[in-house]
Tab-separated table of C-alpha atoms in Angstrom:
chain	number	residue	atom	x	y	z
A	1	ILE	CA	-10.092	25.211	44.898
A	2	LEU	CA	-13.096	26.487	42.941
A	3	PHE	CA	-16.849	26.693	43.426
A	4	GLY	CA	-17.365	26.773	39.668
A	5	ASN	CA	-15.456	26.247	36.448
A	6	ALA	CA	-14.200	29.729	35.665
A	7	GLN	CA	-15.227	30.799	32.171
A	8	TRP	CA	-11.673	31.677	31.117
A	9	ILE	CA	-10.658	28.023	31.527
A	10	GLN	CA	-13.098	27.107	28.735
A	11	ASP	CA	-12.426	30.062	26.449
A	12	GLY	CA	-9.157	28.883	24.955
A	13	LEU	CA	-6.721	30.810	27.158
A	14	GLU	CA	-4.381	27.830	27.325
A	15	ASP	CA	-1.448	29.979	28.400
A	16	CYS	CA	-3.387	31.096	31.483
A	17	ALA	CA	-5.059	27.806	32.343
A	18	PRO	CA	-3.500	26.112	35.374
A	19	ASP	CA	-2.609	22.437	35.551
A	20	PRO	CA	-5.918	20.484	35.789
A	21	ASN	CA	-4.327	18.296	38.468
A	22	THR	CA	-4.176	21.332	40.769
A	23	ILE	CA	-7.856	22.321	40.359
A	24	TRP	CA	-10.500	20.943	42.707
A	25	ARG	CA	-14.158	21.899	42.631
A	26	PHE	CA	-16.557	21.498	45.573
A	27	ILE	CA	-19.906	19.802	44.816
A	28	ASN	CA	-22.621	19.913	47.489
A	29	SER	CA	-25.107	17.088	48.097
A	30	GLU	CA	-28.284	16.723	50.154
A	31	ASN	CA	-30.622	14.018	51.401
A	32	ALA	CA	-34.048	14.085	49.735
A	33	ASP	CA	-37.115	11.851	49.850
A	34	ARG	CA	-36.152	10.402	46.454
A	35	GLY	CA	-32.510	9.876	47.438
A	36	ILE	CA	-29.321	11.906	47.229
A	37	VAL	CA	-29.444	15.129	45.192
A	38	TYR	CA	-26.674	17.473	44.054
A	39	ASP	CA	-26.103	21.135	43.323
A	40	PRO	CA	-27.519	21.465	39.784
A	41	VAL	CA	-25.155	24.182	38.550
A	42	PRO	CA	-21.996	22.028	38.164
A	43	ASN	CA	-23.966	18.929	37.193
A	44	LEU	CA	-26.521	19.901	34.557
A	45	ALA	CA	-23.924	19.604	31.796
A	46	GLY	CA	-23.928	15.984	30.691
A	47	VAL	CA	-27.281	15.080	32.298
A	48	PRO	CA	-29.742	13.700	29.713
A	49	ILE	CA	-32.880	15.857	29.644
A	50	LEU	CA	-35.644	15.039	27.140
A	51	GLY	CA	-33.159	12.951	25.219
A	52	LEU	CA	-30.677	15.813	24.900
A	53	ILE	CA	-27.360	16.284	26.671
A	54	ALA	CA	-26.228	19.791	27.550
A	55	GLU	CA	-22.714	20.596	26.418
A	56	GLY	CA	-20.334	21.331	29.269
A	57	PHE	CA	-16.760	20.972	30.389
A	58	SER	CA	-14.785	19.927	33.439
A	59	ALA	CA	-11.561	21.412	34.723
A	60	GLY	CA	-9.828	19.415	37.445
A	61	GLY	CA	-11.383	17.061	39.969
A	62	TYR	CA	-14.473	17.135	42.185
A	63	ILE	CA	-14.606	17.131	45.997
A	64	VAL	CA	-18.122	15.895	46.798
A	65	LEU	CA	-19.340	17.151	50.171
A	66	PRO	CA	-21.247	14.563	52.219
A	67	PRO	CA	-25.046	14.744	52.142
A	68	GLY	CA	-27.239	16.296	54.813
A	69	GLY	CA	-30.214	18.572	55.322
A	70	ASP	CA	-31.221	21.676	53.393
A	71	GLN	CA	-29.506	23.984	55.923
A	72	GLY	CA	-25.967	22.753	55.284
A	73	ASP	CA	-25.789	20.195	58.099
A	74	VAL	CA	-24.147	16.783	57.540
A	75	VAL	CA	-26.336	13.688	58.106
A	76	PRO	CA	-24.923	11.304	59.193
A	77	MET	CA	-22.081	13.353	60.664
A	78	THR	CA	-18.734	12.500	59.130
A	79	SER	CA	-15.276	13.933	58.593
A	80	SER	CA	-14.775	12.425	55.125
A	81	VAL	CA	-15.636	13.479	51.579
A	82	ALA	CA	-15.763	11.675	48.230
A	83	VAL	CA	-13.407	12.542	45.383
A	84	TYR	CA	-13.619	12.213	41.612
A	85	GLY	CA	-10.119	12.678	40.201
A	86	PRO	CA	-9.126	15.098	37.424
A	87	GLU	CA	-8.747	12.195	34.999
A	88	ASN	CA	-12.527	11.470	35.083
A	89	PRO	CA	-14.488	13.953	37.217
A	90	GLU	CA	-17.918	13.379	35.660
A	91	MET	CA	-20.320	11.949	38.242
A	92	ASP	CA	-22.730	10.287	35.777
A	93	ILE	CA	-25.872	11.365	37.592
A	94	GLY	CA	-29.436	11.489	36.275
A	95	ILE	CA	-32.014	14.247	36.387
A	96	GLN	CA	-33.574	12.567	39.449
A	97	ASN	CA	-30.403	13.434	41.380
A	98	ILE	CA	-30.510	17.163	40.567
A	99	ASP	CA	-31.710	19.470	43.366
A	100	VAL	CA	-34.238	21.668	41.587
A	101	ALA	CA	-37.834	22.583	42.501
A	102	ASP	CA	-37.187	21.349	46.027
A	103	GLY	CA	-39.552	23.783	47.764
A	104	SER	CA	-36.706	25.904	49.141
A	105	GLY	CA	-37.732	28.979	47.150
A	106	PHE	CA	-34.512	28.862	45.114
A	107	ARG	CA	-34.747	27.867	41.445
A	108	THR	CA	-31.347	26.222	41.743
A	109	GLY	CA	-32.303	24.365	44.945
A	110	SER	CA	-30.910	24.641	48.461
A	111	ALA	CA	-27.854	22.495	47.605
A	112	HIS	CA	-26.534	25.361	45.457
A	113	GLN	CA	-26.739	28.040	48.154
A	114	SER	CA	-23.404	29.442	49.386
A	115	PRO	CA	-24.284	29.378	53.140
A	116	ASN	CA	-24.906	25.634	52.916
A	117	TYR	CA	-21.513	25.077	51.284
A	118	LYS	CA	-19.869	27.291	53.913
A	119	ARG	CA	-21.424	25.541	56.923
A	120	LYS	CA	-20.543	22.081	55.639
A	121	ILE	CA	-16.945	23.044	54.804
A	122	HIS	CA	-16.488	24.643	58.237
A	123	ASP	CA	-17.848	21.509	59.948
A	124	LEU	CA	-15.359	19.378	58.015
A	125	LEU	CA	-12.499	21.791	58.706
A	126	ASP	CA	-13.207	21.746	62.448
A	127	GLN	CA	-12.642	17.976	62.486
A	128	ILE	CA	-9.194	18.104	60.881
A	129	PRO	CA	-6.444	18.039	63.535
A	130	ASP	CA	-3.618	20.572	63.401
A	131	GLY	CA	-1.273	19.550	60.623
A	132	GLY	CA	-3.795	17.033	59.323
A	133	VAL	CA	-5.421	16.673	55.913
A	134	LEU	CA	-8.981	16.265	54.703
A	135	ASP	CA	-10.206	12.659	54.739
A	136	THR	CA	-11.020	11.817	51.102
A	137	SER	CA	-11.807	8.131	51.642
A	138	GLY	CA	-15.491	8.482	50.707
A	139	PHE	CA	-18.894	8.607	52.380
A	140	ILE	CA	-19.411	6.547	55.529
A	141	ASP	CA	-21.908	3.688	55.815
A	142	GLY	CA	-25.478	4.931	56.136
A	143	SER	CA	-24.877	7.934	53.864
A	144	MET	CA	-27.115	8.397	50.845
A	145	CYS	CA	-25.363	7.820	47.510
A	146	HIS	CA	-26.050	7.207	43.822
A	147	ALA	CA	-22.932	5.178	42.985
A	148	SER	CA	-20.419	3.049	44.869
A	149	ASP	CA	-17.645	5.460	43.802
A	150	LEU	CA	-18.893	7.792	46.545
A	151	CYS	CA	-18.572	5.240	49.355
A	152	HIS	CA	-15.584	3.975	51.366
A	153	SER	CA	-13.670	1.302	49.469
A	154	ALA	CA	-15.078	-1.447	51.718
A	155	SER	CA	-18.661	-0.309	51.036
A	156	ALA	CA	-21.109	-0.351	48.140
A	157	CYS	CA	-24.055	1.886	47.214
A	158	GLU	CA	-27.218	-0.188	47.489
A	159	ALA	CA	-30.935	0.634	47.203
A	160	GLU	CA	-32.865	0.305	50.461
A	161	SER	CA	-35.251	-2.095	48.700
A	162	TYR	CA	-36.141	-3.269	45.205
A	163	PHE	CA	-38.855	-0.620	45.060
A	164	SER	CA	-36.918	2.291	46.586
A	165	SER	CA	-35.099	5.111	44.799
A	166	VAL	CA	-33.092	5.769	47.981
A	167	ALA	CA	-29.640	4.173	48.054
A	168	ARG	CA	-27.092	4.184	50.884
A	169	CYS	CA	-23.494	3.150	51.449
A	170	ASN	CA	-23.418	-0.301	53.032
A	171	PRO	CA	-20.541	-2.606	54.010
A	172	LYS	CA	-19.532	-4.996	51.243
A	173	LEU	CA	-20.531	-8.607	51.790
A	174	GLU	CA	-18.524	-11.607	52.956
A	175	ILE	CA	-18.220	-14.924	51.133
A	176	ASP	CA	-21.551	-16.806	50.759
A	177	GLU	CA	-23.717	-13.778	51.573
A	178	PRO	CA	-26.568	-12.993	49.092
A	179	CYS	CA	-25.620	-10.359	46.479
A	180	ASN	CA	-26.827	-8.721	43.262
A	181	GLU	CA	-23.593	-7.724	41.509
A	182	ASP	CA	-19.819	-8.054	41.815
A	183	SER	CA	-19.421	-4.662	43.517
A	184	ASP	CA	-21.557	-5.898	46.450
A	185	CYS	CA	-18.824	-8.320	47.531
A	186	LEU	CA	-15.482	-7.848	49.252
A	187	SER	CA	-14.150	-10.511	46.884
A	188	GLY	CA	-15.462	-8.638	43.841
A	189	ASN	CA	-17.229	-11.816	42.688
A	190	CYS	CA	-21.021	-12.293	42.891
A	191	GLY	CA	-22.322	-15.369	41.117
A	192	GLY	CA	-23.926	-18.788	41.175
A	193	TRP	CA	-26.016	-21.059	38.979
A	194	ASN	CA	-29.332	-19.730	40.347
A	195	PRO	CA	-29.965	-16.117	39.219
A	196	PHE	CA	-32.415	-15.710	42.104
A	197	ASN	CA	-29.867	-16.804	44.708
A	198	LEU	CA	-26.564	-15.155	43.780
A	199	ARG	CA	-23.899	-15.162	46.487
A	200	CYS	CA	-20.435	-13.725	47.048
A	201	ARG	CA	-17.743	-16.164	45.967
A	202	ASN	CA	-13.949	-16.376	46.059
């Protein structure tokens, strides 16, 4: 388990590089007024900035710690994390989801600070029973998110309103409930003849 992609993994030392399937990297997240934000250091590579994309690399998968405050607390409290597997670890986030210039006094934002990682990991560890394993089923309902991949499989990441940048994990919808896209529905099918009145269908 890493807190960064060690430079030697990128520098062509193939004989020393471990199996990517055995590497997992922690990524911290926080709640902000504009929505969920992430530690910028592992995420700036691949984020479009002024039309340019920084070159980066990924080694292994990501364990995304649940969001919370800027002191490393988890809000809402949960025992589960989200996971992006080694086969496709990129989180596809935008610059609006990067925790920089957040008023914490750190150029890299409070989400990058080691004590905040440590507190969150200890809180998660304390909830694992003896002989148990970390719950990797995704963020619970009510948690901030930027994509449904972060949420439990029966939930989707939805904006709080049409005019809000804040999105949260919400339960997926039953048949005939109003929807916006297929991922909103338990059936995986959102449609109808009226584009202003789409509903979940079989």
